[in-house]
C-alpha cells in the first residue's frame, strides 16, 4: 500500500488562502440550520432573484441561496443571517459572477 507523501513546507512560499479570506464560514454553511433555511427559501423562491436577471427579465432556476450583503457584513453588524429579508435565490452562474466580483473588489481594497 502506498504511503501518503509528506507535505513539504517552504518558508519562502506564502500559503494560499482561498479568496484571501481572513475568516472561514465553512462551519456556518455546513450547519443543519443553514442548509434547512437555504432549502426552504429556495423552495419558496424558485426563480433567480439577482439584479441582472431582474433587469433583463431573465428567468433561471435558483440553485443557491445567497446573502445579499454578505455573511461577514451581517455577522459584524449583529444582523440575523437566517432572516429571509437578507437572502436571495440565485442560479449557480449568477452566484459565481457575484462572488467573483466581490472577491476582486475586496482584493483591491474597495470592499
Tab-separated table of N, CA and C in Angstrom, residues 16-21:
chain	number	residue	atom	x	y	z
A	16	UNK	N	-1.398	29.590	0.337
A	16	UNK	CA	-2.559	30.067	-0.397
A	16	UNK	C	-3.788	30.068	0.499
A	17	UNK	N	-4.524	31.179	0.473
A	17	UNK	CA	-5.772	31.292	1.213
A	17	UNK	C	-6.860	31.614	0.200
A	18	UNK	N	-7.904	30.801	0.144
A	18	UNK	CA	-8.970	30.995	-0.833
A	18	UNK	C	-9.617	32.359	-0.678
A	19	UNK	N	-9.684	33.103	-1.755
A	19	UNK	CA	-10.303	34.424	-1.819
A	19	UNK	C	-9.701	35.398	-0.810
A	20	UNK	N	-8.497	35.100	-0.332
A	20	UNK	CA	-7.807	35.968	0.621
A	20	UNK	C	-8.661	36.243	1.853
A	21	UNK	N	-9.410	35.223	2.276
A	21	UNK	CA	-10.312	35.378	3.417
A	21	UNK	C	-9.550	35.306	4.721
